[in-house]
PDB file of C-alpha atoms in Angstrom:
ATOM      1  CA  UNK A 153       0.000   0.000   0.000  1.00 45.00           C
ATOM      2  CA  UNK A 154       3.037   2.433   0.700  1.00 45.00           C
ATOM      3  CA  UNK A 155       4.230   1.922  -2.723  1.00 48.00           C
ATOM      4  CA  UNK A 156       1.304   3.010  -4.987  1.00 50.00           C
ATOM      5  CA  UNK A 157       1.523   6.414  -4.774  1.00 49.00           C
ATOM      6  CA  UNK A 158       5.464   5.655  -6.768  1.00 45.00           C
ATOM      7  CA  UNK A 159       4.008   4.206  -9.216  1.00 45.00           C
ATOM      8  CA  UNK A 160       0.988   6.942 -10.058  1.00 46.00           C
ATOM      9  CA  UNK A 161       4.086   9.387 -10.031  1.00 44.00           C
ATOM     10  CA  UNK A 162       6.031   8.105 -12.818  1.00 50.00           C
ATOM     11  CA  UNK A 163       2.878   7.561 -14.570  1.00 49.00           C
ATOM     12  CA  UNK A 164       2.303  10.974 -14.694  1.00 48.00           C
ATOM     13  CA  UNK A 165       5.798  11.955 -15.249  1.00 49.00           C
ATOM     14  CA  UNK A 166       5.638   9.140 -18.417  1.00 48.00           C
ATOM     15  CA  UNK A 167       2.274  11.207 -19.353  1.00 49.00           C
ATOM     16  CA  UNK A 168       4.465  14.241 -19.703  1.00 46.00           C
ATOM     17  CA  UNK A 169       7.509  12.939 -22.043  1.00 47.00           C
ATOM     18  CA  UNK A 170       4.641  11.603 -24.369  1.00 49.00           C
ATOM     19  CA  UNK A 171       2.762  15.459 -24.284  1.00 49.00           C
ATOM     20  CA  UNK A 172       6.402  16.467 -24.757  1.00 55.00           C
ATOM     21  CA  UNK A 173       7.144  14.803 -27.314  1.00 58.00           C
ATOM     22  CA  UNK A 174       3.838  15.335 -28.958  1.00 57.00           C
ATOM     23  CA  UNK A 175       4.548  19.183 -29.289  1.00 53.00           C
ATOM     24  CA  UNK A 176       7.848  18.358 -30.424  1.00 59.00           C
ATOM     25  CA  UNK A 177       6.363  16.101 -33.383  1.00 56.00           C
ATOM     26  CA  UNK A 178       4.067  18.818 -33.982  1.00 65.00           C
ATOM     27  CA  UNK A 179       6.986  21.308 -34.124  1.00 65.00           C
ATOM     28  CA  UNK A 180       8.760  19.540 -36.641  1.00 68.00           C
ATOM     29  CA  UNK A 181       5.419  18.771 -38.935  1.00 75.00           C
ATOM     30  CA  UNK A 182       4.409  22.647 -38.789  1.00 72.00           C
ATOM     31  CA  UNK A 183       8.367  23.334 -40.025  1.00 72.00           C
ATOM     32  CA  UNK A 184       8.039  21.095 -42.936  1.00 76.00           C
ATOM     33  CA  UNK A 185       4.642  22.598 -43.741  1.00 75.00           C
ATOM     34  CA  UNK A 186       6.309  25.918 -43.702  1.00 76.00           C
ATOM     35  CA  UNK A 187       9.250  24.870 -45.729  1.00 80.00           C
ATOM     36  CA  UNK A 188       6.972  23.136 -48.170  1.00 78.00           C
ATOM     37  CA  UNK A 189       5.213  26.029 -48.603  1.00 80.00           C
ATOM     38  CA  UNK A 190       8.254  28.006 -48.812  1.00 79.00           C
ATOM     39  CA  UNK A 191       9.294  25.834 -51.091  1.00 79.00           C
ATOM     40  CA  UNK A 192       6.048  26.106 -53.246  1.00 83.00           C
ATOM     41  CA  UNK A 193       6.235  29.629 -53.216  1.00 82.00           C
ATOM     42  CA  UNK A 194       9.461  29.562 -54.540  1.00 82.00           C
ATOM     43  CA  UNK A 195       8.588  27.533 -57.663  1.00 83.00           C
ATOM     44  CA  UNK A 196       5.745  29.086 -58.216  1.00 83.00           C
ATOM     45  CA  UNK A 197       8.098  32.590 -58.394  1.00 81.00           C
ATOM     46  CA  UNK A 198      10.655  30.354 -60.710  1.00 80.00           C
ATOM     47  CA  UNK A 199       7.526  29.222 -62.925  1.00 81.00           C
ATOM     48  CA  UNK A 200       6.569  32.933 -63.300  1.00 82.00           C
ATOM     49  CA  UNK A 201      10.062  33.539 -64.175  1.00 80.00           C
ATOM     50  CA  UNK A 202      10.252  31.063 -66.850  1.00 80.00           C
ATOM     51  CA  UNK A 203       7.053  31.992 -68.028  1.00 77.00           C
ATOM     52  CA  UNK A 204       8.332  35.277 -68.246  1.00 78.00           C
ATOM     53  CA  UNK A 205      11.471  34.625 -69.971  1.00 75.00           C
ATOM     54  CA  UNK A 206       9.058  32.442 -72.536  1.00 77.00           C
ATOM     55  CA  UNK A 207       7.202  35.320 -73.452  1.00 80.00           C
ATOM     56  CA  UNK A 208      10.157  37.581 -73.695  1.00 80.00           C
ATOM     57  CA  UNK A 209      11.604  35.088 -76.256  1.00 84.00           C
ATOM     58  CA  UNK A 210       8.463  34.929 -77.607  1.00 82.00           C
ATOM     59  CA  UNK A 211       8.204  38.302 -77.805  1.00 82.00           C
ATOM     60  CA  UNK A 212      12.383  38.113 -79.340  1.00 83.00           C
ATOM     61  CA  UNK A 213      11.780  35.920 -82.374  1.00 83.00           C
ATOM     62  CA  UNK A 214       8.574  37.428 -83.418  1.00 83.00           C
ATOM     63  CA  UNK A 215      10.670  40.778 -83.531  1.00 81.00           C
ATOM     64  CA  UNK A 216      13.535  39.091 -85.179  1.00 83.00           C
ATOM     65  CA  UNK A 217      11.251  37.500 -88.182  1.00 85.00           C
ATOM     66  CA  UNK A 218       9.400  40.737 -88.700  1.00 83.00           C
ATOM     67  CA  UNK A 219      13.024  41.901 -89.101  1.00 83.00           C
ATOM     68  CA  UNK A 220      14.123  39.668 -91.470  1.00 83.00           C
ATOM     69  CA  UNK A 221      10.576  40.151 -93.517  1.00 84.00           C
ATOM     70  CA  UNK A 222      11.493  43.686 -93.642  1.00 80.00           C
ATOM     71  CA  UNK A 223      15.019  43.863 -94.809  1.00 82.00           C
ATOM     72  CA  UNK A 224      13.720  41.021 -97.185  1.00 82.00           C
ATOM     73  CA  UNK A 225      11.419  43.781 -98.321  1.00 81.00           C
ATOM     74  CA  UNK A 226      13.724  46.701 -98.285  1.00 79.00           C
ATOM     75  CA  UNK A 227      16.410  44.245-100.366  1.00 82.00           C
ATOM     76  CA  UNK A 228      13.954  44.025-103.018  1.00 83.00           C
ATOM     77  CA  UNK A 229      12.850  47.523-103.274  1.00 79.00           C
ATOM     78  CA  UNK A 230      16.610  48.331-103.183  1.00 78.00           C
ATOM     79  CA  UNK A 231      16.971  46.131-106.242  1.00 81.00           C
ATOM     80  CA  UNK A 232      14.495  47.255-107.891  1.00 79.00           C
ATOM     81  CA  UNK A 233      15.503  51.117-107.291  1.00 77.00           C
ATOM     82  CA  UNK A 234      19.209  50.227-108.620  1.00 80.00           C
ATOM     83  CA  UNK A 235      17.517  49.070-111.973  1.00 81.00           C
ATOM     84  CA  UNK A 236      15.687  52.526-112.318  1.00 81.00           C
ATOM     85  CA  UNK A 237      18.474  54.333-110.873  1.00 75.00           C
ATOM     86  CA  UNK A 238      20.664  52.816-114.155  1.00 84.00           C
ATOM     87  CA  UNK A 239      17.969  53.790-116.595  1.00 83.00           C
ATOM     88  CA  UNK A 240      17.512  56.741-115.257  1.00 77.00           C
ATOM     89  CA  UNK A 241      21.408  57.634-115.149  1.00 82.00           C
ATOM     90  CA  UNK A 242      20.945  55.885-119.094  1.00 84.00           C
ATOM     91  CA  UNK A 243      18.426  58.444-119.866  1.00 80.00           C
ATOM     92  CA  UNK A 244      19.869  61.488-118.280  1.00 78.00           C
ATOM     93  CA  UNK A 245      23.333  61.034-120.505  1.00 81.00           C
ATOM     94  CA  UNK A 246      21.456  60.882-123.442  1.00 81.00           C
ATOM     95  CA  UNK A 247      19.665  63.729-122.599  1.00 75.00           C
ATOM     96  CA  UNK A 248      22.823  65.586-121.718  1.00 75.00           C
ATOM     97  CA  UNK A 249      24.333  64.397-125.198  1.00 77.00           C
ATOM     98  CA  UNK A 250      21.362  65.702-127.163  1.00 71.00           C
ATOM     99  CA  UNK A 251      21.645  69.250-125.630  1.00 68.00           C
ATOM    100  CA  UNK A 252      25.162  68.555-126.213  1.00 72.00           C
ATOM    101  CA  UNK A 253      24.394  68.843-129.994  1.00 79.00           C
ATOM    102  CA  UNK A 254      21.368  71.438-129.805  1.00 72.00           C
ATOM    103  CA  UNK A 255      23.044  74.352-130.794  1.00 74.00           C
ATOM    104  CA  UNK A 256      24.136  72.814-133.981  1.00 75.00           C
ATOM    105  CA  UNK A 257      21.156  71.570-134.785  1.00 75.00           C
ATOM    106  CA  UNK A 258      19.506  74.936-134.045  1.00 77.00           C
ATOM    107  CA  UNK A 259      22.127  76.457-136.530  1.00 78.00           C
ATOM    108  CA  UNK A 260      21.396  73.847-138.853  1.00 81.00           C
ATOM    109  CA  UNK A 261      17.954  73.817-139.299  1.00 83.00           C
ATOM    110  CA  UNK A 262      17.483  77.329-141.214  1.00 86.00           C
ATOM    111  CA  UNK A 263      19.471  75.332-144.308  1.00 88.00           C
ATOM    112  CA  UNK A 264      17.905  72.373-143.652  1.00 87.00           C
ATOM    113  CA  UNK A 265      14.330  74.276-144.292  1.00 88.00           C
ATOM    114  CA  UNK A 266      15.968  76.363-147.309  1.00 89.00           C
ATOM    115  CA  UNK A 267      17.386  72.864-149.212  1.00 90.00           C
ATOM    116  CA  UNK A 268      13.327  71.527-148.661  1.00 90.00           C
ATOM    117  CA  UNK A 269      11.951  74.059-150.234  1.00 91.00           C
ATOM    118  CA  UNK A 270      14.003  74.135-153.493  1.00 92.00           C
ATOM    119  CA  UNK A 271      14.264  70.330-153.708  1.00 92.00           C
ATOM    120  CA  UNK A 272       9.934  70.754-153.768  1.00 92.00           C
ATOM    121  CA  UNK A 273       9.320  73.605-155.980  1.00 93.00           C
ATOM    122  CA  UNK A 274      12.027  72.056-158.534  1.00 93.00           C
ATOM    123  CA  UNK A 275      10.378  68.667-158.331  1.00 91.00           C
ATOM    124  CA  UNK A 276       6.711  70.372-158.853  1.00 94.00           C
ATOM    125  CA  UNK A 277       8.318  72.365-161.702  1.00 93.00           C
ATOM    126  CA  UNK A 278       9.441  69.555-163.550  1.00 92.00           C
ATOM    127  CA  UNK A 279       6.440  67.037-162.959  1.00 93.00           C
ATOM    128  CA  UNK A 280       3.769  66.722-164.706  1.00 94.00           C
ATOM    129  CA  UNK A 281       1.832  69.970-164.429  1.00 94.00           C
ATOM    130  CA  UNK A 282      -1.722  69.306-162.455  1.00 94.00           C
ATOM    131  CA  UNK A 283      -2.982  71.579-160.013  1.00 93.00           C
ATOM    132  CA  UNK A 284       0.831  73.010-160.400  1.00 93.00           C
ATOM    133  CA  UNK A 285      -0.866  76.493-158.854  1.00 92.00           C
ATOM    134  CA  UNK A 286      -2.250  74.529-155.599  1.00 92.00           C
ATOM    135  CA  UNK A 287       1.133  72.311-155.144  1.00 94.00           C
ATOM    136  CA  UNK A 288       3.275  75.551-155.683  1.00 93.00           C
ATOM    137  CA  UNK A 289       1.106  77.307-152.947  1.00 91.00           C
ATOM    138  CA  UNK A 290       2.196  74.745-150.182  1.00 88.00           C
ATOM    139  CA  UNK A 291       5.388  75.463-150.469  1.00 88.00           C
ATOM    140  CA  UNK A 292       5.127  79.225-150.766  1.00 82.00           C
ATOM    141  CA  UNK A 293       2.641  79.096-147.314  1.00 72.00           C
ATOM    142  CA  UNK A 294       5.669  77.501-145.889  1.00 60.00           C
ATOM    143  CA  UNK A 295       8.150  79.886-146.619  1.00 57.00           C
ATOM    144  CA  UNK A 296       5.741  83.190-145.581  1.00 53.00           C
ATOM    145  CA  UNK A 297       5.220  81.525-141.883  1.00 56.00           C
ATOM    146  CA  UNK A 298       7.998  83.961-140.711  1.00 54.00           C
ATOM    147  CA  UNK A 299       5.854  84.308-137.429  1.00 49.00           C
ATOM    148  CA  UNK A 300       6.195  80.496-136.946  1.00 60.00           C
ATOM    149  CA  UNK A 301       9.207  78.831-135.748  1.00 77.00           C
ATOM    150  CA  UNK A 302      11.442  76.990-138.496  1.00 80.00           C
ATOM    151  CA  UNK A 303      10.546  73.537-136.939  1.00 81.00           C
ATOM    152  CA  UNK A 304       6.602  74.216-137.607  1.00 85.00           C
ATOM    153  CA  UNK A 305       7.867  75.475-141.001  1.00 86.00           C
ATOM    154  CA  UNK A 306       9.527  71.997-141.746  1.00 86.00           C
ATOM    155  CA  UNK A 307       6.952  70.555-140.329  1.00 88.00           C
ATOM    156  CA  UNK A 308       4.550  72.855-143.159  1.00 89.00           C
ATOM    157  CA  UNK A 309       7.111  71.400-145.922  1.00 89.00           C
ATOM    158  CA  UNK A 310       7.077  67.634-144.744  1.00 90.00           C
ATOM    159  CA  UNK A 311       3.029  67.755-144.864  1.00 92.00           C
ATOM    160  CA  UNK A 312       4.077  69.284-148.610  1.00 91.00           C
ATOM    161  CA  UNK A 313       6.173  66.401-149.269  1.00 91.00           C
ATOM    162  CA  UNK A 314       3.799  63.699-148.098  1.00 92.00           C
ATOM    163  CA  UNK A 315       1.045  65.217-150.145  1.00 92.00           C
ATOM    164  CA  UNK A 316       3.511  64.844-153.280  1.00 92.00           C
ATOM    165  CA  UNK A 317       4.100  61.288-152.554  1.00 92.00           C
ATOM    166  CA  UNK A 318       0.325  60.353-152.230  1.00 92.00           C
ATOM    167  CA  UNK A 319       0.064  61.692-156.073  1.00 92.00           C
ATOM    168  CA  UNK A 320       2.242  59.233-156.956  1.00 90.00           C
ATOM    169  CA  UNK A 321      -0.359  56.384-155.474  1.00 90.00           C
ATOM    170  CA  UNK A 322      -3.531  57.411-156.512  1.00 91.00           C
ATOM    171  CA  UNK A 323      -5.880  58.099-159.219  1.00 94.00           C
ATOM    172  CA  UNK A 324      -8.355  61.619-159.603  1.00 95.00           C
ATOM    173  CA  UNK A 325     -10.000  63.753-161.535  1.00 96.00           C
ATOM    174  CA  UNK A 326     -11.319  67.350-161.407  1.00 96.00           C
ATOM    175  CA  UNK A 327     -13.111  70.109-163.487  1.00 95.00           C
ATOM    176  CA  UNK A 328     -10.912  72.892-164.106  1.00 94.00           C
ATOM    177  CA  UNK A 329      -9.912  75.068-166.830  1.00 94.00           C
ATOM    178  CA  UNK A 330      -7.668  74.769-169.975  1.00 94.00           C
ATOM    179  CA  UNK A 331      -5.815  77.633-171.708  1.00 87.00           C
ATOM    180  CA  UNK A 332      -5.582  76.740-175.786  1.00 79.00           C
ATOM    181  CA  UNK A 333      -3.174  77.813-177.941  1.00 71.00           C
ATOM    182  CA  UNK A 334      -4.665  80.897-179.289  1.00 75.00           C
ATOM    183  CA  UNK A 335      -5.448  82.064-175.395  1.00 77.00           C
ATOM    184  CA  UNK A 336      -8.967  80.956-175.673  1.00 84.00           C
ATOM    185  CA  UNK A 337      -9.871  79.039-172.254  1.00 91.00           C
ATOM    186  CA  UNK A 338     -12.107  76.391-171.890  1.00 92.00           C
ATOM    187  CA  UNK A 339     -13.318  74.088-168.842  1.00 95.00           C
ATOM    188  CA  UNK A 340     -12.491  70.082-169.244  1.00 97.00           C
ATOM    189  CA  UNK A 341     -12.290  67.416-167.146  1.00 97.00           C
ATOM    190  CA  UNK A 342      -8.943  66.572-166.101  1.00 97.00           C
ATOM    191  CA  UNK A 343      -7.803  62.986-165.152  1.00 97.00           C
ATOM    192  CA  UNK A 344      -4.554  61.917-163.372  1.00 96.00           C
ATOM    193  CA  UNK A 345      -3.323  58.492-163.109  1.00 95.00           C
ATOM    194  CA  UNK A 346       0.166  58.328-160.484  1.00 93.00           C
ATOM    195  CA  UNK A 347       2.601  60.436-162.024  1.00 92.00           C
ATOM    196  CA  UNK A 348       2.528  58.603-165.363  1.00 94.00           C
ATOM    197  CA  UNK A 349      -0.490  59.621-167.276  1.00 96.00           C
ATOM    198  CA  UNK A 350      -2.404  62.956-167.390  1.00 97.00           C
ATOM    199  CA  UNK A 351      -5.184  63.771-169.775  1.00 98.00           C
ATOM    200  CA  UNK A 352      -8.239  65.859-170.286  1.00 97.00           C
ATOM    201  CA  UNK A 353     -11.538  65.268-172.426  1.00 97.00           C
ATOM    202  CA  UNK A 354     -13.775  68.041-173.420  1.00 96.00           C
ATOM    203  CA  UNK A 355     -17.669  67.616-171.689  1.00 94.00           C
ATOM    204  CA  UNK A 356     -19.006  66.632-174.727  1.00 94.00           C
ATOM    205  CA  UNK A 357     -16.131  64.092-175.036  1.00 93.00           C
ATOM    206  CA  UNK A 358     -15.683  65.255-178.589  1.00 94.00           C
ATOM    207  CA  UNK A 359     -12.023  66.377-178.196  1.00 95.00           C
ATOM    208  CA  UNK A 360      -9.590  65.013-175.364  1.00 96.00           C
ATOM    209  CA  UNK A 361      -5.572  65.524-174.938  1.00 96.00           C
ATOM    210  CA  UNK A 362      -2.941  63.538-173.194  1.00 97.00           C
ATOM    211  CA  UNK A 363       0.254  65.895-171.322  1.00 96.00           C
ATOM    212  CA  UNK A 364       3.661  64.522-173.623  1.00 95.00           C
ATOM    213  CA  UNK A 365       6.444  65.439-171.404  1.00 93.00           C
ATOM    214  CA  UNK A 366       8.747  64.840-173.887  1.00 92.00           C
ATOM    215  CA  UNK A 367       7.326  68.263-175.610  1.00 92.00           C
ATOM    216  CA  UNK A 368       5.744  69.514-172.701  1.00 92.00           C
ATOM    217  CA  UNK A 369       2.521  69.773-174.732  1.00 93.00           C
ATOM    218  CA  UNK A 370      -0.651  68.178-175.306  1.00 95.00           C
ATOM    219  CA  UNK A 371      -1.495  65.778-177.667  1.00 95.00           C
ATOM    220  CA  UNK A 372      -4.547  64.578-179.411  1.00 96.00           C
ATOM    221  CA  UNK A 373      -6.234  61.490-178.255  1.00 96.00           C
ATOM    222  CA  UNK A 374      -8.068  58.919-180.790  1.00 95.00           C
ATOM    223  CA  UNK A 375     -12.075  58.345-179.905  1.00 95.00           C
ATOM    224  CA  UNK A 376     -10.687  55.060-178.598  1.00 95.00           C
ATOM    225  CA  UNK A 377      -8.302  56.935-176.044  1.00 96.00           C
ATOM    226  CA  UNK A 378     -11.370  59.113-175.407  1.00 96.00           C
ATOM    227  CA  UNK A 379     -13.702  56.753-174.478  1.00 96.00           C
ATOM    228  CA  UNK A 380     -10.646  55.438-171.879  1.00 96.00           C
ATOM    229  CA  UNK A 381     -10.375  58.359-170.354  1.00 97.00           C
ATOM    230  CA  UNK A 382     -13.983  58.596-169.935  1.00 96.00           C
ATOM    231  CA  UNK A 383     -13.908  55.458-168.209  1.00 95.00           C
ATOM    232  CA  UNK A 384     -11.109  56.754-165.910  1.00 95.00           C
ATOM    233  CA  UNK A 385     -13.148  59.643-164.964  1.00 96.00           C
ATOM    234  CA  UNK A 386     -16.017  57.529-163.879  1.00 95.00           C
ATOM    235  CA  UNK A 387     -13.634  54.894-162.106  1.00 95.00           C
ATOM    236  CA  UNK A 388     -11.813  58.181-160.487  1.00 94.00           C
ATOM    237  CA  UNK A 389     -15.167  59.027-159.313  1.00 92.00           C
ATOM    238  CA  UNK A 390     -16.234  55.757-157.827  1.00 91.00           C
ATOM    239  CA  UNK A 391     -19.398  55.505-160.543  1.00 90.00           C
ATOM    240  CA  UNK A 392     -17.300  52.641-162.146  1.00 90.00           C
ATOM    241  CA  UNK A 393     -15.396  49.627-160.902  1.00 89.00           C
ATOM    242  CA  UNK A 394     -11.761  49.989-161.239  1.00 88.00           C
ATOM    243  CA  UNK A 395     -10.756  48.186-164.547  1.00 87.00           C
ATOM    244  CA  UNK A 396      -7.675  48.349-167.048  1.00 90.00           C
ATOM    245  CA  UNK A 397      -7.483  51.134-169.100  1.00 91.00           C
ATOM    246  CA  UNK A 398      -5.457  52.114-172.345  1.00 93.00           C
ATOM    247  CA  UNK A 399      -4.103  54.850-172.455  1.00 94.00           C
ATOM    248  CA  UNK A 400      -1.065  56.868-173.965  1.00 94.00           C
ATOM    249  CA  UNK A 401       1.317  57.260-171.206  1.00 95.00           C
ATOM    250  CA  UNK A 402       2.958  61.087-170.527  1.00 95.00           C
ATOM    251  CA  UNK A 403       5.988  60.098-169.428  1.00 90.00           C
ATOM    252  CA  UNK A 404       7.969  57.052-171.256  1.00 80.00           C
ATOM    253  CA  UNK A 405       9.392  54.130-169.162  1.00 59.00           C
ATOM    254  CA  UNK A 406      13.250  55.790-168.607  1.00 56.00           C
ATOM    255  CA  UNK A 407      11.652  58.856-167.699  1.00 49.00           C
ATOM    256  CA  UNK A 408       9.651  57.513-164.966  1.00 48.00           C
ATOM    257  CA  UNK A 409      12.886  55.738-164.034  1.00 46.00           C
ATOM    258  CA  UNK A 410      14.635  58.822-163.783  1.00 43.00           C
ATOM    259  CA  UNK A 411      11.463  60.280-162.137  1.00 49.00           C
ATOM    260  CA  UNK A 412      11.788  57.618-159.282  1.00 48.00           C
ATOM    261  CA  UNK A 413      15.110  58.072-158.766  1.00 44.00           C
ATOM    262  CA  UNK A 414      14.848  61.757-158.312  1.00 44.00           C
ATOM    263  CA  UNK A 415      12.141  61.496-155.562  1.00 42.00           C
ATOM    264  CA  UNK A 416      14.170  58.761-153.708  1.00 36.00           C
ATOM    265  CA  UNK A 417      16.998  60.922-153.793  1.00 36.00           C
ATOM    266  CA  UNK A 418      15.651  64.253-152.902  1.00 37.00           C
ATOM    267  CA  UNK A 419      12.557  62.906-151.030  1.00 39.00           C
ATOM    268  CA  UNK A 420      13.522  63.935-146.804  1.00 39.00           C
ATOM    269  CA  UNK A 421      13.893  61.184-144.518  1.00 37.00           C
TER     270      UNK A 421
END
């Protein structure tokens, strides 16, 4: 009985190691919790730093390849400007070698515009001689146009020149009037065929006259001729088909060889 109180004491005392060591247990759990945590928290800040330096790189490239896109871009255009550049350069010497040579061609043109005109009045004077008057009066319109500058003038004379050249192509007729030999001055109808055949037949087609240019005078045509030239009229003036007609020629074939060769020559570029 004296004993039992010895035992009850280190009971309790056993009570309090296993309290003790309770709150030491809990101690060390509510450390690791806070290091875990701590620990959490820290990868969670590393995460957001990756994360961060993902979207920065990201964010890098994406900048780098619109970069790359864009000198691309700018290579090209720069290409494409040297090509212009070069023409432009091409074009700018050419220029520069033109008015290099603009004076003399200034100086030049008055006897360039001179040599036109007599080259077309002598080849008018020597051709056959229809609507001589009208021809003549182009190039004399050209030469008065002393209020126009000379390239407008040679521009006058080319026109001329072209309009000489078409004669040579086509085929016409026209009333107009014929002087006889005693002075006496009649109207006819005049037909022109090219530069190789010019002839005229009274209205009543009684009398008709082919231009020699041998003897720069007109001669007689048969009633056969007639009647050809009558044909030509009404061919010239579209109330025929075009057919062959025979006629006396006014110029023989050397002459109209020496004709062509005289308007290639003297004809302007």
């Amino acid at each position: 009985m004296l004993n039992r109180p010895f035992f009850v004491l280190r009971g309790c005392c056993l009570a309090c190691v296993l309290v003790s060591g309770t709150l030491m247990a809990s101690d060390e759990t509510a450390g690791q919790a806070a290091q875990s945590v701590e620990a959490q928290q820290t990868q969670a800040a590393l995460q957001q730093q990756i994360d961060a330096a993902d979207e920065e790189t990201r964010e890098a490239l994406e900048e780098l390849r619109r970069l790359e896109r864009e000198t691309r871009q700018m290579n090209a255009t720069n290409a494409s400007l040297s090509v212009r550049l070069a023409e432009e350069a091409e074009r700018q010497q050419r220029l520069s070698t033109a008015l290099d040579t603009l004076e003399e061609t200034r100086a030049a043109l008055p006897l360039i515009e001179q040599d036109m005109q007599e080259q077309l009045t002598r080849w008018i004077e020597r051709d056959l001689p229809f609507l001589r008057d009208e021809r003549l009066a182009r190039v004399t319109t050209s030469e008065g146009q002393q209020g126009e500058d000379t390239v407008e003038r040679i521009n006058s004379l080319l026109e001329a020149w072209r309009a000489e050249l078409d004669y040579g192509r086509e085929i016409d007729n026209w009333r107009g009037r014929l002087q006889g030999a005693e002075g006496s001055v009649r109207e006819v109808d005049y037909l022109r065929v090219g530069r190789i055949g010019f002839y005229y037949l009274t209205p009543d087609a009684r009398e008709g006259g082919v231009w020699d240019a041998a003897s720069s005078e007109w001669q007689p045509l048969d009633e056969g001729a007639r009647r050809e030239v009558r044909n030509g009229l009404r061919i010239a003036a579209d109330q025929r088909t075009p057919d062959l007609l025979r006629l006396p020629l006014s110029i023989t074939v050397s002459e109209q060889s020496f004709q062509n060769n005289r308007e290639v020559s003297h004809a302007p570029e």
